[in-house]
Amino acid sequence: FDDEDEIVEKVEYLLNSNFEVKDYVTKYQYATTFMISHMNRLKLELKNYQKKTIEFCKTTDKVILSVSMGLGKTAAVLHYIDYAKPKKLLIVAPKFVALNVWKQEAEKWGLSELAEKLTIVHGPKTKRMKLIGENSHLIVTRDNLNDVRDMEVDLLVMDELTSFKNHESQRSDAI
């Protein structure tokens, strides 16, 4: 693959096709792994729309990024986080994304100081609570949101916000 568009095209094809996945749990995981491995081979440079996203984030304290998959929301947000340098950061994401995307993307984009601070909160409750107490930049899954219910943060990132559309759910209540 010679450019990002070709990779995104292939990922879209993978997600929309009826192939069997053997070593991966879902087509989404397979497609994401495929995309990350191929994107790493390209020279990483933010696109103009990503730079504009970062600049916009600097002007306000509440932002919703409603952009299609594969267009670099995570990279733009990570660069904004690197700029903002929050003392307390909370990223809430679906399990696969929390465990496999945010920290790896920071590393991929050369944001090594940020990547080192990012702590994936996962495992038994005692382990999660220890990680929460000892770290300032947390990545939690939506299902473990109650662990950080009373936490005050400087910056909150909600990945896949649509999963919080029911305002009466326990998950939404934890926010």
GROMACS .gro file of C-alpha atoms in nm:
model
  175
    1PHE     CA    1   0.000   0.000   0.000
    2ASP     CA    2   0.139   0.336  -0.103
    3ASP     CA    3  -0.087   0.575   0.083
    4GLU     CA    4  -0.336   0.611   0.364
    5ASP     CA    5  -0.638   0.614   0.132
    6GLU     CA    6  -0.551   0.267  -0.001
    7ILE     CA    7  -0.522   0.134   0.352
    8VAL     CA    8  -0.852   0.290   0.460
    9GLU     CA    9  -1.016   0.145   0.147
   10LYS     CA   10  -0.888  -0.203   0.235
   11VAL     CA   11  -1.009  -0.165   0.596
   12GLU     CA   12  -1.354  -0.062   0.475
   13TYR     CA   13  -1.355  -0.364   0.243
   14LEU     CA   14  -1.257  -0.593   0.533
   15LEU     CA   15  -1.530  -0.455   0.756
   16ASN     CA   16  -1.798  -0.488   0.489
   17SER     CA   17  -1.703  -0.832   0.358
   18ASN     CA   18  -1.809  -1.175   0.480
   19PHE     CA   19  -1.475  -1.336   0.553
   20GLU     CA   20  -1.402  -1.568   0.845
   21VAL     CA   21  -1.164  -1.445   1.111
   22LYS     CA   22  -0.962  -1.719   1.278
   23ASP     CA   23  -0.700  -1.562   1.505
   24TYR     CA   24  -0.898  -1.250   1.590
   25VAL     CA   25  -1.212  -1.206   1.796
   26THR     CA   26  -1.388  -0.976   1.549
   27LYS     CA   27  -1.353  -0.833   1.202
   28TYR     CA   28  -1.312  -0.494   1.371
   29GLN     CA   29  -1.003  -0.616   1.557
   30TYR     CA   30  -0.860  -0.770   1.242
   31ALA     CA   31  -0.922  -0.455   1.039
   32THR     CA   32  -0.777  -0.231   1.310
   33THR     CA   33  -0.465  -0.445   1.342
   34PHE     CA   34  -0.430  -0.445   0.964
   35MET     CA   35  -0.466  -0.069   0.946
   36ILE     CA   36  -0.220   0.004   1.228
   37SER     CA   37   0.045  -0.229   1.092
   38HIS     CA   38   0.027  -0.071   0.747
   39MET     CA   39  -0.006   0.288   0.867
   40ASN     CA   40   0.317   0.244   1.065
   41ARG     CA   41   0.497   0.204   0.735
   42LEU     CA   42   0.388   0.545   0.612
   43LYS     CA   43   0.554   0.869   0.715
   44LEU     CA   44   0.339   0.999   0.997
   45GLU     CA   45   0.230   1.355   0.951
   46LEU     CA   46  -0.095   1.509   1.068
   47LYS     CA   47  -0.336   1.601   0.792
   48ASN     CA   48  -0.453   1.962   0.768
   49TYR     CA   49  -0.800   1.873   0.901
   50GLN     CA   50  -0.636   1.706   1.203
   51LYS     CA   51  -0.429   2.019   1.267
   52LYS     CA   52  -0.747   2.228   1.243
   53THR     CA   53  -0.913   1.991   1.491
   54ILE     CA   54  -0.630   2.045   1.739
   55GLU     CA   55  -0.648   2.422   1.695
   56PHE     CA   56  -1.025   2.414   1.749
   57CYS     CA   57  -0.983   2.208   2.066
   58LYS     CA   58  -0.755   2.481   2.199
   59THR     CA   59  -1.038   2.737   2.174
   60THR     CA   60  -1.307   2.565   2.381
   61ASP     CA   61  -1.352   2.332   2.675
   62LYS     CA   62  -1.612   2.098   2.518
   63VAL     CA   63  -1.574   1.930   2.180
   64ILE     CA   64  -1.746   1.646   1.996
   65LEU     CA   65  -1.556   1.505   1.701
   66SER     CA   66  -1.804   1.343   1.466
   67VAL     CA   67  -1.575   1.207   1.196
   68SER     CA   68  -1.577   0.873   1.013
   69MET     CA   69  -1.362   0.582   1.126
   70GLY     CA   70  -1.003   0.587   1.007
   71LEU     CA   71  -0.969   0.962   0.965
   72GLY     CA   72  -0.741   1.021   1.261
   73LYS     CA   73  -0.955   1.136   1.552
   74THR     CA   74  -0.736   0.949   1.799
   75ALA     CA   75  -0.415   1.100   1.661
   76ALA     CA   76  -0.560   1.452   1.670
   77VAL     CA   77  -0.687   1.407   2.026
   78LEU     CA   78  -0.354   1.263   2.141
   79HIS     CA   79  -0.171   1.562   1.994
   80TYR     CA   80  -0.415   1.793   2.170
   81ILE     CA   81  -0.359   1.608   2.499
   82ASP     CA   82   0.017   1.642   2.446
   83TYR     CA   83  -0.032   2.018   2.394
   84ALA     CA   84  -0.274   2.067   2.687
   85LYS     CA   85  -0.062   1.865   2.931
   86PRO     CA   86  -0.344   1.787   3.177
   87LYS     CA   87  -0.247   1.689   3.529
   88LYS     CA   88  -0.537   1.439   3.544
   89LEU     CA   89  -0.658   1.270   3.224
   90LEU     CA   90  -0.933   1.014   3.179
   91ILE     CA   91  -0.995   0.835   2.849
   92VAL     CA   92  -1.306   0.614   2.839
   93ALA     CA   93  -1.325   0.373   2.547
   94PRO     CA   94  -1.471   0.040   2.436
   95LYS     CA   95  -1.266  -0.251   2.572
   96PHE     CA   96  -1.071  -0.334   2.256
   97VAL     CA   97  -0.993   0.032   2.186
   98ALA     CA   98  -0.893   0.097   2.549
   99LEU     CA   99  -0.662  -0.204   2.557
  100ASN     CA  100  -0.516  -0.182   2.207
  101VAL     CA  101  -0.540   0.162   2.052
  102TRP     CA  102  -0.479   0.474   2.265
  103LYS     CA  103  -0.138   0.395   2.415
  104GLN     CA  104  -0.015   0.231   2.094
  105GLU     CA  105  -0.123   0.531   1.887
  106ALA     CA  106   0.066   0.768   2.119
  107GLU     CA  107   0.377   0.553   2.072
  108LYS     CA  108   0.325   0.533   1.696
  109TRP     CA  109   0.301   0.912   1.667
  110GLY     CA  110   0.617   0.965   1.867
  111LEU     CA  111   0.440   1.107   2.172
  112SER     CA  112   0.661   0.897   2.399
  113GLU     CA  113   0.628   1.116   2.710
  114LEU     CA  114   0.249   1.095   2.686
  115ALA     CA  115   0.259   0.723   2.601
  116GLU     CA  116   0.463   0.656   2.916
  117LYS     CA  117   0.203   0.835   3.131
  118LEU     CA  118  -0.095   0.656   2.977
  119THR     CA  119  -0.205   0.371   3.202
  120ILE     CA  120  -0.451   0.109   3.083
  121VAL     CA  121  -0.680   0.025   3.375
  122HIS     CA  122  -0.780  -0.338   3.333
  123GLY     CA  123  -0.801  -0.658   3.534
  124PRO     CA  124  -0.949  -0.749   3.872
  125LYS     CA  125  -1.101  -0.466   4.074
  126THR     CA  126  -0.816  -0.456   4.328
  127LYS     CA  127  -0.562  -0.417   4.047
  128ARG     CA  128  -0.773  -0.150   3.874
  129MET     CA  129  -0.814   0.050   4.196
  130LYS     CA  130  -0.438   0.035   4.259
  131LEU     CA  131  -0.366   0.160   3.905
  132ILE     CA  132  -0.620   0.440   3.947
  133GLY     CA  133  -0.466   0.549   4.276
  134GLU     CA  134  -0.109   0.548   4.146
  135ASN     CA  135  -0.148   0.709   3.801
  136SER     CA  136  -0.265   1.038   3.656
  137HIS     CA  137  -0.337   0.953   3.289
  138LEU     CA  138  -0.591   0.672   3.278
  139ILE     CA  139  -0.753   0.470   3.001
  140VAL     CA  140  -1.059   0.282   3.125
  141THR     CA  141  -1.318   0.066   2.955
  142ARG     CA  142  -1.681   0.174   2.955
  143ASP     CA  143  -1.766  -0.123   3.176
  144ASN     CA  144  -1.525  -0.008   3.449
  145LEU     CA  145  -1.648   0.350   3.452
  146ASN     CA  146  -1.785   0.316   3.804
  147ASP     CA  147  -1.425   0.274   3.926
  148VAL     CA  148  -1.360   0.639   3.844
  149ARG     CA  149  -1.708   0.772   3.920
  150ASP     CA  150  -1.595   1.035   4.172
  151MET     CA  151  -1.265   1.123   4.008
  152GLU     CA  152  -1.201   1.483   3.913
  153VAL     CA  153  -1.006   1.528   3.592
  154ASP     CA  154  -0.864   1.814   3.390
  155LEU     CA  155  -0.946   1.644   3.062
  156LEU     CA  156  -1.205   1.377   2.979
  157VAL     CA  157  -1.207   1.192   2.647
  158MET     CA  158  -1.509   0.977   2.564
  159ASP     CA  159  -1.429   0.746   2.273
  160GLU     CA  160  -1.743   0.614   2.101
  161LEU     CA  161  -1.977   0.853   2.279
  162THR     CA  162  -2.281   0.698   2.110
  163SER     CA  163  -2.267   0.415   2.362
  164PHE     CA  164  -2.384   0.668   2.623
  165LYS     CA  165  -2.701   0.770   2.440
  166ASN     CA  166  -2.934   0.634   2.708
  167HIS     CA  167  -2.913   0.903   2.977
  168GLU     CA  168  -3.084   0.676   3.229
  169SER     CA  169  -2.832   0.390   3.203
  170GLN     CA  170  -2.584   0.311   3.482
  171ARG     CA  171  -2.302   0.372   3.237
  172SER     CA  172  -2.423   0.724   3.158
  173ASP     CA  173  -2.492   0.791   3.524
  174ALA     CA  174  -2.127   0.723   3.606
  175ILE     CA  175  -2.025   1.018   3.387
   0.00000   0.00000   0.00000
